Structures are given as structure tokens and as C-alpha cells.
Short mmCIF file of C-alpha atoms in Angstrom, two decimals:
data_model
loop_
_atom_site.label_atom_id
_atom_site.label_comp_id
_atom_site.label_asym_id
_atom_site.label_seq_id
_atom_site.Cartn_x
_atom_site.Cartn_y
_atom_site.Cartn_z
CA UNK A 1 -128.60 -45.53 -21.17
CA UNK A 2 -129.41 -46.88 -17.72
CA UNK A 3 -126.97 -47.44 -15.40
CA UNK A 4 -126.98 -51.24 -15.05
CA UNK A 5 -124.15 -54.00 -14.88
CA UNK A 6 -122.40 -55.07 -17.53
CA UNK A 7 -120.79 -58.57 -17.71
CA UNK A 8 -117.15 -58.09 -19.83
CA UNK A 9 -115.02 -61.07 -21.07
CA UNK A 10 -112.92 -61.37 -18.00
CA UNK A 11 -116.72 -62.26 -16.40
CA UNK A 12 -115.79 -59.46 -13.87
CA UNK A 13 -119.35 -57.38 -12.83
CA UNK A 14 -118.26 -53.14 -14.16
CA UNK A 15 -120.85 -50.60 -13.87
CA UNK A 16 -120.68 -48.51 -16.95
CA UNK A 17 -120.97 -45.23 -16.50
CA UNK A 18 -123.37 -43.47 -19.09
CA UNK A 19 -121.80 -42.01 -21.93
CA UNK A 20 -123.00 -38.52 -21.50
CA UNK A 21 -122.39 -38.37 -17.21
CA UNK A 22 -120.20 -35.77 -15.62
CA UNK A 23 -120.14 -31.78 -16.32
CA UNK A 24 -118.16 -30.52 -19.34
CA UNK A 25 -116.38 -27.57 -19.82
CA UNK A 26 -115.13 -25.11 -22.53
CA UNK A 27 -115.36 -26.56 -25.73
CA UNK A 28 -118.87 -26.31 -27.16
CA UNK A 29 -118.70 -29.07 -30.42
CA UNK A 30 -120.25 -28.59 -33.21
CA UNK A 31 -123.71 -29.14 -34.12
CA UNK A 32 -123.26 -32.04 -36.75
CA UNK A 33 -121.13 -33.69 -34.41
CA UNK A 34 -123.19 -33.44 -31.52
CA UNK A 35 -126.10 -34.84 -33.70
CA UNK A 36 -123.82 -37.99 -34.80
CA UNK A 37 -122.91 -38.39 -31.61
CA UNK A 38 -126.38 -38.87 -30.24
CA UNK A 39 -127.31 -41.10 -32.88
CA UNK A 40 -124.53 -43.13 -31.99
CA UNK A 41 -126.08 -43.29 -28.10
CA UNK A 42 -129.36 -44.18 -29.50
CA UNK A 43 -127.94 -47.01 -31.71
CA UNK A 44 -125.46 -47.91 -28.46
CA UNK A 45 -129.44 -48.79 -27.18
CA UNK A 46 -130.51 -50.94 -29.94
CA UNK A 47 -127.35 -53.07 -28.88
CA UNK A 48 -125.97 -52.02 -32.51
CA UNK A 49 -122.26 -51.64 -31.66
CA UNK A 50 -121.32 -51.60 -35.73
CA UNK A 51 -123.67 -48.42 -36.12
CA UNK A 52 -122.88 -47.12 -32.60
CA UNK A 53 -119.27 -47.11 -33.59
CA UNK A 54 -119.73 -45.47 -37.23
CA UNK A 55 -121.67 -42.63 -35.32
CA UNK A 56 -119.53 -41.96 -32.86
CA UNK A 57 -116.15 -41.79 -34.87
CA UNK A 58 -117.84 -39.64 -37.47
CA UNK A 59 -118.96 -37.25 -34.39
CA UNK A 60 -115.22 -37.66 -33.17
CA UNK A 61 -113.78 -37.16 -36.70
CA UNK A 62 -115.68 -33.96 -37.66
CA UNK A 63 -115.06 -32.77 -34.08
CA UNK A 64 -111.12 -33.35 -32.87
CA UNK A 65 -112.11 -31.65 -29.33
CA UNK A 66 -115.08 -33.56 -28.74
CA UNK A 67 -114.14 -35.23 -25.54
CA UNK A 68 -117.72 -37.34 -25.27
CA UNK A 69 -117.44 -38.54 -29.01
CA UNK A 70 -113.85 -39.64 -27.94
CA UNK A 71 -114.89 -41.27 -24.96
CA UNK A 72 -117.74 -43.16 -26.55
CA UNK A 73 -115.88 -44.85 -29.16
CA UNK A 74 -113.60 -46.16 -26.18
CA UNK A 75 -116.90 -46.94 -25.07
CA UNK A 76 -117.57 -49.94 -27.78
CA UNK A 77 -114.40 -50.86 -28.32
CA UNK A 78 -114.72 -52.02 -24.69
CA UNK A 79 -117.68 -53.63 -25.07
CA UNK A 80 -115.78 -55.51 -27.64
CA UNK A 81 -113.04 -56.31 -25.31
CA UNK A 82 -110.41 -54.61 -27.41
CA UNK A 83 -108.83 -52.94 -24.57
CA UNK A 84 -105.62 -51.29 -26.10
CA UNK A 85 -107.76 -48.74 -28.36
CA UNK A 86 -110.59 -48.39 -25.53
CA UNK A 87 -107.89 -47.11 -23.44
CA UNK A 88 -106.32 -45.09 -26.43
CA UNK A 89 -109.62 -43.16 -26.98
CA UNK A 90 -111.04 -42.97 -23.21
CA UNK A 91 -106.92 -41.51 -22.40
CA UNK A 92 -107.76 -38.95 -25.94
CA UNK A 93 -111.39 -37.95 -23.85
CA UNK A 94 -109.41 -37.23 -20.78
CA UNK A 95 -106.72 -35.14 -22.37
CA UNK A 96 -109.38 -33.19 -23.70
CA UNK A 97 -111.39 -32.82 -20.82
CA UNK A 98 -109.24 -33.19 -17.55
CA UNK A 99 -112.15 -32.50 -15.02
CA UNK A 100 -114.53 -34.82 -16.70
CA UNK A 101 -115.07 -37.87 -14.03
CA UNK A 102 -116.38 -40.16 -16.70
CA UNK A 103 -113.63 -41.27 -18.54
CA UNK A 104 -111.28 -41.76 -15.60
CA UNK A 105 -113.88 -44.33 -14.85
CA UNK A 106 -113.83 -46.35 -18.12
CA UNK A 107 -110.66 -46.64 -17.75
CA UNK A 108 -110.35 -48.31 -14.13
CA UNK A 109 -112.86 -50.44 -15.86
CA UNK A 110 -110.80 -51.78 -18.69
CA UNK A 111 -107.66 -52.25 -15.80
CA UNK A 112 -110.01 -54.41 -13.67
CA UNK A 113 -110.99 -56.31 -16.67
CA UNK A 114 -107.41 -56.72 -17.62
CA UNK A 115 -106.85 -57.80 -13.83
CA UNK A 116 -104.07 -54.63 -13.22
CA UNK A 117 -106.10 -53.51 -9.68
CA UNK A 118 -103.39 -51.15 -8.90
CA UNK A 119 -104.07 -49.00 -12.11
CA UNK A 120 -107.95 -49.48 -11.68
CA UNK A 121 -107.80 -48.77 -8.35
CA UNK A 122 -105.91 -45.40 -9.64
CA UNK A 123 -107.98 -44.39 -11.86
CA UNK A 124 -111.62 -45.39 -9.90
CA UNK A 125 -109.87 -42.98 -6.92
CA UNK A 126 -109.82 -40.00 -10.01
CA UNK A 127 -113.00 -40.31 -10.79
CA UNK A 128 -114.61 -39.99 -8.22
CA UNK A 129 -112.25 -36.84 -7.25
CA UNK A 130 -113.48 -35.75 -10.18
CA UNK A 131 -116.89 -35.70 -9.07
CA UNK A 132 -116.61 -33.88 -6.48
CA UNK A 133 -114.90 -31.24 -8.17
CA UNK A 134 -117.84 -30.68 -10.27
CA UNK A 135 -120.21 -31.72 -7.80
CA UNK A 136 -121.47 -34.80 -9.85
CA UNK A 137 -121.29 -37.52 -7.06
CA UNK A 138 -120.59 -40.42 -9.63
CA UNK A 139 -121.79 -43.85 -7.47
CA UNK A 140 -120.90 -46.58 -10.23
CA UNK A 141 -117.15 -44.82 -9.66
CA UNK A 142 -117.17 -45.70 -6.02
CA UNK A 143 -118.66 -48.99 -6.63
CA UNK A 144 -116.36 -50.13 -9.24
CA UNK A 145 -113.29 -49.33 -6.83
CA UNK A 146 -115.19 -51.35 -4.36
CA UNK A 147 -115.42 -53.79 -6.78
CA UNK A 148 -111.74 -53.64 -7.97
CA UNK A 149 -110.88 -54.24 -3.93
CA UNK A 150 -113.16 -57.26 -3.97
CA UNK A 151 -111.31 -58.69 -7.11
CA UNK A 152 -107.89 -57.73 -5.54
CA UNK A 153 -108.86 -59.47 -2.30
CA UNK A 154 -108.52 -62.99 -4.40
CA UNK A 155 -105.36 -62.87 -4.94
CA UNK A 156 -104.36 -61.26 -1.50
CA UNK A 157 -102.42 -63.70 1.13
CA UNK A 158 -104.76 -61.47 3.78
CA UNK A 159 -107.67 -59.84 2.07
CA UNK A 160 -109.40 -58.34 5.36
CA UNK A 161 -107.64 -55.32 4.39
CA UNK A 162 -109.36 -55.40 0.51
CA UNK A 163 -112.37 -56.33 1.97
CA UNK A 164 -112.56 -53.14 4.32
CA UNK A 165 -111.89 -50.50 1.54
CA UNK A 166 -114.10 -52.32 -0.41
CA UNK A 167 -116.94 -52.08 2.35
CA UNK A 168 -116.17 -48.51 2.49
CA UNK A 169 -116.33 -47.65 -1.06
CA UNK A 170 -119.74 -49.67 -1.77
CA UNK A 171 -120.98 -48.04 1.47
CA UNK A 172 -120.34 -44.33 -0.30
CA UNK A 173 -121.72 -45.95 -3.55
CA UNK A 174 -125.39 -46.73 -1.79
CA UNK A 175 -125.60 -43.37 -0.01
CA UNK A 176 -125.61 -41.40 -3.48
CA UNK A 177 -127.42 -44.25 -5.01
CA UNK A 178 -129.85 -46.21 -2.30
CA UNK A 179 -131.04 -48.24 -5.43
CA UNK A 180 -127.49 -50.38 -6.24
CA UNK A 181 -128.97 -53.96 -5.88
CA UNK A 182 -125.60 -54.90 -6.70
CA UNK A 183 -123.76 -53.06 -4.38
CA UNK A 184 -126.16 -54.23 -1.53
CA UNK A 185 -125.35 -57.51 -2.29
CA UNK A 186 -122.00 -57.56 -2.46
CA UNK A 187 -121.82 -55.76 0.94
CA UNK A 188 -124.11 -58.39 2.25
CA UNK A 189 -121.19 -61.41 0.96
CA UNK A 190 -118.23 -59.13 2.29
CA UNK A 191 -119.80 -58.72 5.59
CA UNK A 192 -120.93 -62.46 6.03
CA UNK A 193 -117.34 -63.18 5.11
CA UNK A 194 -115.78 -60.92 8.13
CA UNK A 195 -118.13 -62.75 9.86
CA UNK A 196 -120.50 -59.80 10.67
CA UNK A 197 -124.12 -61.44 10.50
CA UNK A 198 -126.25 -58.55 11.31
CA UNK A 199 -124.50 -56.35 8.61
CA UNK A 200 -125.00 -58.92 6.35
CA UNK A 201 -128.55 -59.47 7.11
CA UNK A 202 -128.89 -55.75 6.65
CA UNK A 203 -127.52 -55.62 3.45
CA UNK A 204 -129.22 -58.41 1.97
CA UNK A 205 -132.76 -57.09 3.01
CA UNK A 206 -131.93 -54.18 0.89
CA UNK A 207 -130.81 -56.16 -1.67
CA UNK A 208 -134.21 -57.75 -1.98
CA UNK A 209 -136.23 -54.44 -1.28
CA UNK A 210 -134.44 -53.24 -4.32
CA UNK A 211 -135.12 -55.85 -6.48
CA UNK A 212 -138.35 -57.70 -5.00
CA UNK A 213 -138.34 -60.24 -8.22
CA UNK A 214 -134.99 -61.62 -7.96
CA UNK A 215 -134.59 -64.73 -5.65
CA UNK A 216 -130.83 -64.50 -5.42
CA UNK A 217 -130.84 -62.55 -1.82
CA UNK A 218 -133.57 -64.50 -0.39
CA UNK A 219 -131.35 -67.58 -1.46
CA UNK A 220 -128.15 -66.42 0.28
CA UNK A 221 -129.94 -65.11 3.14
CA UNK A 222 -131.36 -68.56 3.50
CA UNK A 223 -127.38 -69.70 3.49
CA UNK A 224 -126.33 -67.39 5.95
CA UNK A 225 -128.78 -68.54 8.08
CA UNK A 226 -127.96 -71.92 8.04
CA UNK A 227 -123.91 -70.99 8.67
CA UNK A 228 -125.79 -69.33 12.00
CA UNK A 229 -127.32 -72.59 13.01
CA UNK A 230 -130.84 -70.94 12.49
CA UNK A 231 -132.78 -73.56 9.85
CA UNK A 232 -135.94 -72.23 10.71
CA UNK A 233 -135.17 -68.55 9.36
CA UNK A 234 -132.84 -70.27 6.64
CA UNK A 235 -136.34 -72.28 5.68
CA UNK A 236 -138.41 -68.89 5.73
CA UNK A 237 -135.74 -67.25 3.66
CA UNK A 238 -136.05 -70.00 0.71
CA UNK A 239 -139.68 -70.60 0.84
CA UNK A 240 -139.85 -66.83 -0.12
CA UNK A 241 -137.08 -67.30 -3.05
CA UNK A 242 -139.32 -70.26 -4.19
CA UNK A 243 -142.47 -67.40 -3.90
CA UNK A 244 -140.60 -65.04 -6.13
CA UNK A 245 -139.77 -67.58 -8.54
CA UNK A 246 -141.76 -70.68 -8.18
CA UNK A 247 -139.71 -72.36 -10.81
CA UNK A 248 -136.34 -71.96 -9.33
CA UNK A 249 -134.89 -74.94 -9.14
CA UNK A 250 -132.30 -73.46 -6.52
CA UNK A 251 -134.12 -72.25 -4.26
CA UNK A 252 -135.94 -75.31 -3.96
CA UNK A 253 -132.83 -77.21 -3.50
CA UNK A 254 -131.54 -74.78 -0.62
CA UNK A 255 -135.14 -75.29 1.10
CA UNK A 256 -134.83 -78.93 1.12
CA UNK A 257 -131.21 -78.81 2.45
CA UNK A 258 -132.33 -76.64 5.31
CA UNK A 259 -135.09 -79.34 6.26
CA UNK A 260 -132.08 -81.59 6.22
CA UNK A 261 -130.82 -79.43 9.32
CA UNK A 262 -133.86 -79.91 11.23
CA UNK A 263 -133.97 -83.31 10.34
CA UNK A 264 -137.46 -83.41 8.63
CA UNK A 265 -135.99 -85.99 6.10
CA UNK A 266 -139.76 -86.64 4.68
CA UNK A 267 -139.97 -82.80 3.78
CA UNK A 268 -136.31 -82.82 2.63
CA UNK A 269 -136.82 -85.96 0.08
CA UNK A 270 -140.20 -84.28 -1.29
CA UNK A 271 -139.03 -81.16 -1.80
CA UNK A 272 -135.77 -82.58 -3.73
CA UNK A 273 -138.29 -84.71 -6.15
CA UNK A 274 -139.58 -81.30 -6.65
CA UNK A 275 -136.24 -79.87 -7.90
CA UNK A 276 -135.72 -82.38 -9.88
CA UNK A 277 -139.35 -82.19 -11.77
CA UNK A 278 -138.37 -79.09 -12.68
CA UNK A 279 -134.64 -79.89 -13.60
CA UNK A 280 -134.15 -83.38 -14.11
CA UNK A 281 -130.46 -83.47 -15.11
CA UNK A 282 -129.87 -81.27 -11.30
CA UNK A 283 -126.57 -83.33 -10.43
CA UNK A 284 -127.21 -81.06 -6.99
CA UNK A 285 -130.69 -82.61 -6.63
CA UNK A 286 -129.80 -86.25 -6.90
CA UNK A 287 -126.47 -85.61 -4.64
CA UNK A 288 -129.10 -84.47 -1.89
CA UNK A 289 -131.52 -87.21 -2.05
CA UNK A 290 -128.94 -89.17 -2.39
CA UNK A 291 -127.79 -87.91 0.88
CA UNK A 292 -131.42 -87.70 2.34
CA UNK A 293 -131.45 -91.13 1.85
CA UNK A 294 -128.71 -92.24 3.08
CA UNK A 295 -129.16 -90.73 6.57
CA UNK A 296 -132.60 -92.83 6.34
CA UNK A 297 -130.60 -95.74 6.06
CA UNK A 298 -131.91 -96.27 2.75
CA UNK A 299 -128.34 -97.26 1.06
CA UNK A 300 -129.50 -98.94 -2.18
CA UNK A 301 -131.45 -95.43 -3.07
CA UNK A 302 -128.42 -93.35 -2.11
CA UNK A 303 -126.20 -95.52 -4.49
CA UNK A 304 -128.78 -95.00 -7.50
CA UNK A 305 -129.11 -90.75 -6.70
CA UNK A 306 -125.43 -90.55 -6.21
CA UNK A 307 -124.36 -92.76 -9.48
CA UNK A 308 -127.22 -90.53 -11.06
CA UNK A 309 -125.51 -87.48 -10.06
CA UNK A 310 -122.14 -88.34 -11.36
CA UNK A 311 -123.50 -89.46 -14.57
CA UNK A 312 -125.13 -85.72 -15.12
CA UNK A 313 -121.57 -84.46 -13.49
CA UNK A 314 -118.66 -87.49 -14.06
CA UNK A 315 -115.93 -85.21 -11.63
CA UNK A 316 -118.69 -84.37 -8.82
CA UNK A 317 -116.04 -85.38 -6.14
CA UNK A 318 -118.76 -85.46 -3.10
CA UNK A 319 -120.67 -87.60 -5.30
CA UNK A 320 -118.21 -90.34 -6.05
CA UNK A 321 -117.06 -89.69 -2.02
CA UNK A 322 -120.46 -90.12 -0.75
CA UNK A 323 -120.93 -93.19 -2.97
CA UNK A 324 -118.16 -94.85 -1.98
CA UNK A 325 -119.26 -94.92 1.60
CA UNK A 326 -122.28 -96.08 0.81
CA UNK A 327 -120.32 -98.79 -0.62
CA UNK A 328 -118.77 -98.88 2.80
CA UNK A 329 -122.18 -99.23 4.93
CA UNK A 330 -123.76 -101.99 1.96
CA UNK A 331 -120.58 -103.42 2.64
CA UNK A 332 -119.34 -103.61 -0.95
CA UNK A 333 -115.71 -102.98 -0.24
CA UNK A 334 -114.62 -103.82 -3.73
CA UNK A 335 -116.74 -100.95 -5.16
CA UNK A 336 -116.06 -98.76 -2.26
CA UNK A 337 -112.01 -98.82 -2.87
CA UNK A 338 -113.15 -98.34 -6.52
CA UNK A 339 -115.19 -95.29 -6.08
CA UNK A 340 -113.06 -93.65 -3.67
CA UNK A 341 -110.15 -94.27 -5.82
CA UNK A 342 -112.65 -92.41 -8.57
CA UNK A 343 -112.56 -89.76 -5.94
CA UNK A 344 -108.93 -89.32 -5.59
CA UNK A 345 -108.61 -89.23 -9.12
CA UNK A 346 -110.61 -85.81 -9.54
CA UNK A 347 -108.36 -84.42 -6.55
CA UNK A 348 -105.54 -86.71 -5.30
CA UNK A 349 -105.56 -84.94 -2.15
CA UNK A 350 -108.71 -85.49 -0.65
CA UNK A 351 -108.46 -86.57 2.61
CA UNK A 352 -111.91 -88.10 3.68
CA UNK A 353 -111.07 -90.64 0.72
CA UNK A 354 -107.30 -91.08 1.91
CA UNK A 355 -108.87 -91.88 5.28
CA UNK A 356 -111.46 -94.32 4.08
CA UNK A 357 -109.57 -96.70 1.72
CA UNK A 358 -106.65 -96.89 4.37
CA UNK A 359 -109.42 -98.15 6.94
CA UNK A 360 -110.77 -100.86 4.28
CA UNK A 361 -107.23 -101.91 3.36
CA UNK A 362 -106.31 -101.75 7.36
CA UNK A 363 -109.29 -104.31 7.65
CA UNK A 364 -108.84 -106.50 5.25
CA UNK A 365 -105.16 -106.55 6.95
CA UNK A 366 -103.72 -105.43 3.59
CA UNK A 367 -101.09 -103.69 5.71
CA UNK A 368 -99.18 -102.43 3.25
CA UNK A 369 -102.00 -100.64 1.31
CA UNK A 370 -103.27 -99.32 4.64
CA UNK A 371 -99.84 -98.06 6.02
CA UNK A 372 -99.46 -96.33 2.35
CA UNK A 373 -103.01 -94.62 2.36
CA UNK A 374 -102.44 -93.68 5.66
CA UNK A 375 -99.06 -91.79 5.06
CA UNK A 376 -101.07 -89.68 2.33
CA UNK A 377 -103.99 -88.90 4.82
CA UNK A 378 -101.86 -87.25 8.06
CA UNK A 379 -99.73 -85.35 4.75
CA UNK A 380 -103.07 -84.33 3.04
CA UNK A 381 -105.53 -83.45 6.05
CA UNK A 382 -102.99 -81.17 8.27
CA UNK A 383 -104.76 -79.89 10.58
CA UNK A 384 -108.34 -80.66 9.50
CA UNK A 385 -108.46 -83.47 10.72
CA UNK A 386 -107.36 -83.70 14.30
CA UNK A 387 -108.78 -86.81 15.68
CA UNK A 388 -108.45 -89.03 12.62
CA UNK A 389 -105.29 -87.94 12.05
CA UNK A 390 -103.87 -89.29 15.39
CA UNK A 391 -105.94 -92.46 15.04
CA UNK A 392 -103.78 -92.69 11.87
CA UNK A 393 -100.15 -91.82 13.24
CA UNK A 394 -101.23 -94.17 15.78
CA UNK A 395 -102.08 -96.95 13.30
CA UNK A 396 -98.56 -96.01 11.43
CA UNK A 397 -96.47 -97.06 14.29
CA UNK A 398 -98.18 -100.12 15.00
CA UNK A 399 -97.50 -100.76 10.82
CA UNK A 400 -93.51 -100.04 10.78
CA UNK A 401 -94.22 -96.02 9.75
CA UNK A 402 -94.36 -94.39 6.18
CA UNK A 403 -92.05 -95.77 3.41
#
């Protein structure tokens, strides 16, 4: 097997680690087992897991000891996302075969699918002590702990910390193996979000020189640019995801939004008709021509992209936002208060919307409506917002405060 990604249930990236990795010791299984069990690696292959899984538990049945038979039926049975006996059989292989790294390995991979990143983190750190014990240097181990800290960082109040062992172990996991297009690119995203540019740039060039056909780094180098202020780079880096794959409809949307940075609207509405000859039913595409036009002043296109857009994608919140101030500048105020209501109605927090309907209310001296909407702005935008929220307190004075 090569050594690839594989995407389990939980849709969490684990590299498996191939079945027959890591240097055994003292038991030498017998012949007919060792024969099932290869069959069963050569039907694993084929993508047969029914056959895969006959082979390897005949291997494991006429062998007790065999630590690799063991392992590989833990093997499909986590393909299958039947963790409980995957970790029954993988726990059997390492029982059998203490100093094996492999194992240790498919089991961090079942506790990161299962989300326990304590346990996976455990059991990741084993393997890869493993390893070095029998001097088989294992990267998918120290790139599914980095992974593992990557996941954990979600859920961590500060995740700086996660995101630093992660770094680390990804960083060992590319010096044994310089090819890990994944772990490149997930380097590249952890360093862009410490805010470390260069690293990031770094990373995703080697992303791309590892996997030339794949657009996906020249895409989010493209975005980091733009986050730098640098549109011209950030249109260099999508015109080359667009070479790769001339039929990405992506890429072509992230060229035309960094035209909309340098304000070459002409070259930003073409290049959106493009996407959307290739995709027509791209909510993403008629948001930004939507939004290409309106900038143009052209309001009556904006409302037809944007309504387009939220017919392909009815909660699109920008869309139904964007569309309501449209309504705003066409001076529809009717349709404006009922689009942005639209808008609070996918998230009743939104405070751009807030904002806006307590201005139309406020001017149409519907004071009660306006004092109301702007209660629910200052509570929704916090700190976001600084100057329209005092414009607001200001305005909730002069309208006898909140009720």
C-alpha cells in the first residue's frame, strides 16, 4: 500500500500507516498464514474490504501470534468505522509485539477519529518511540500527532499552544519524509494562522513542488496574499491555480476577487462570467458579481446576482445582507427591512443587519422600531463595531434608552 491520506467518518485527514511497516521480532508465523495474510494486503488494494477481511482473520486464526495478521484485521474494521473491535485487534497486535511502532499508531488513529486527543495523542507519542527503538523513523506517526494537536486546537479556549506542538511534530514528519504534501500544507495554514507569513509562504511552495497538479496551494497562497495587502502576488498565485487546472471554478473565483482589490472591476466582472460558465449554479460567483456590480453603481444587476445567489444557496447570509443594502442605495426600504430581516433570520445576531434596519426605522422616525434594533446592535456587535456602536448609544439616549 502507499502511504496516502485516508478520509474516515469523523471527516478527520489519518495517515495510515502500511500494514506491513515497522521491524518485528521473535515469532516467525507460519507459512500458510503468512501467505493468507498477503493475500489479504493484495485484496486490501483492490479496495475489497469483505475479501481483505476473510484473508486476514484466516492468517490470524491459523496463526494466534501473528501480530501483523492481528493488526490488519483492526486495519478494516477501521476502515469500516467500527472502532471498538479495530481497537480490540490493533491492542491483540501490540500485546503480541510490544516494540512494533505500527499498531500504536492505528490506534491514535481510531482515538482522533473518535475525537479522545488525549489518548491519540498517547498513543501517536508511542509510536513514534517505537521507531526509534528499532530505528524505523515512522513520519505518518509524527504527522498524525501533529494532526491530533491541530484537531485539539478547535476545541482549545487558547490553541497557540496546540498549534506549536503541532508545528513541531509536522516539522519532524517532513524531515524523514520531504514528500508529505499534506503535512506541508497544513504547516503552511498553522503558520499563516500565528501570523508568520514567510513560514507560511515557505510551506506552501513545498506544498505545490510536491504536488505540481493540485491547485489547492496556489489557491491559498493567493489568499494569504491578499490578507498581506499584496493583490498583485495574490493575482499571480491564482492565475497559476487556474494554469494547473483550467477548469477550476475556484481558482477563477479567487482571481477575480483579487482584481476586486486592485480595483480592476472590468477584469473582476469577466473573470466571474467565467466561473460561472463553468459552474453555473456557483452561489460564490453570483455573490461576487453581484458585489462587482454594486461597487460600479450598477444596483439593479447586483439585486438580480445576489437574489440569484440565494436562490442556488436560500441561507447565504452575505447574500441576503448585501441585497438588502442594495435595497438601501435603490431606495426600496420596504424590501430592504424585508431582506435584512431574511438576514437576521439565518443568524439573529448579525450586527451589520441590526445596524441597518435600526437606521431605516430611525428615518422613517419609527422610533420605536429604531430604539429596539438599536438595543440589539450595541448587545450583538461588542466591540466590532466601535464607531457605529457609539453613533448608536448616542441615538439611544436621544430615544428614551433600551426597553
Amino acid at each position: 500500500m502507499t502511504k496516502k491520506p485516508l478520509l474516515v467518518l469523523t471527516a478527520l485527514l489519518v495517515l495510515i500507516a502500511s500494514p506491513t511497516w515497522g521491524k518485528k521480532k521473535k515469532h516467525v508465523p507460519i507459512d500458510l498464514a503468512v501467505f493468507h495474510n498477503n493475500e489479504g494486503v493484495r485484496q486490501l488494494a483492490f479496495q475489497d474490504l469483505e475479501r481483505a477481511m476473510w484473508e486476514f482473520k484466516t492468517a490470524a486464526e491459523l496463526d494466534p501470534l501473528y501480530a501483523e495478521a492481528h493488526n490488519n484485521v483492526g486495519l478494516i474494521y477501521k476502515y469500516r468505522a467500527e472502532y471498538d473491535p479495530a481497537l480490540d485487534y490493533f491492542k491483540t497486535a501490540i500485546k503480541l509485539d510490544p516494540q512494533w511502532p505500527t499498531p500504536y499508531n492505528h490506534v491514535g488513529t481510531v482515538y482522533l477519529a473518535k475525537g479522545e486527543f488525549a489518548l491519540a495523542i498517547t498513543y501517536f507519542t508511542k509510536a513514534t518511540q517505537k521507531a526509534k527503538k528499532t530505528d524505523d523513523k515512522f513520519a505518518d506517526a509524527w504527522y498524525n500527532l501533529g494532526l491530533t494537536y491541530l484537531e485539539k486546537s478547535r476545541k482549545d479556549e487558547n490553541p497557540k499552544e496546540s498549534w506549536k506542538k503541532a508545528i513541531g511534530a509536522m516539522k519532524k514528519a517532513t524531515q524523514i519524509d520531504a514528500r508529505l504534501y499534506h503535512a506541508h500544507l497544513d504547516l503552511a495554514e498553522t503558520y499563516r494562522k500565528l501570523g508568520d507569513w514567510e513560514k507560511a509562504i515557505l510551506r506552501y511552495r513545498l506544498a505545490i513542488e510536491t504536488r505540481p497538479t493540485d491547485p489547492a496551494p496556489w489557491k491559498k497562497l493567493g489568499e494569504l496574499y491578499l490578507e498581506k495587502g499584496d493583490p498583485v502576488k495574490a493575482e499571480e498565485s491564482f492565475a497559476n491555480a487556474r494554469r494547473v487546472d483550467p477548469q477550476s471554478e475556484e481558482a477563477l473565483i479567487a482571481l477575480g476577487e483579487s482584481y476586486l482589490q486592485q480595483q480592476r472591476y472590468g477584469d473582476a466582472l469577466s473573470t466571474f462570467v467565467g466561473a460561472l460558465k463553468i459552474n453555473p449554479k456557483s452561489a460564490r460567483a453570483h455573490f461576487d458579481l453581484g458585489y462587482t456590480y454594486g461597487l460600479q453603481g450598477n444596483h439593479r444587476e447586483a439585486e438580480t446576482s445576489y437574489k440569484k445567489a440565494i436562490e442556488i444557496l436560500p441561507d447565504f447570509l452575505e447574500a441576503h445582507y448585501n441585497l438588502g443594502t442594495t435595497y438601501i442605495a435603490l431606495n426600496s426600504f420596504q424590501e430592504a427591512i424585508y431582506t435584512l430581516q431574511e438576514a437576521l433570520r439565518i443568524d439573529k445576531n448579525h450586527a451589520p443587519s441590526l445596524y441597518d434596519l435600526a437606521q431605516i426605522y430611525d428615518s422613517q422616525n419609527q422610533s420605536r422600531e429604531a430604539s429596539a434594533y438599536f438595543c440589539q446592535f450595541v448587545k450583538a456587535a461588542g466591540k466590532k463595531y466601535p464607531d457605529q456602536t457609539r453613533l448608536a448609544e448616542g441615538r439611544i439616549k436621544q430615544l428614551g434608552g433600551c426597553h
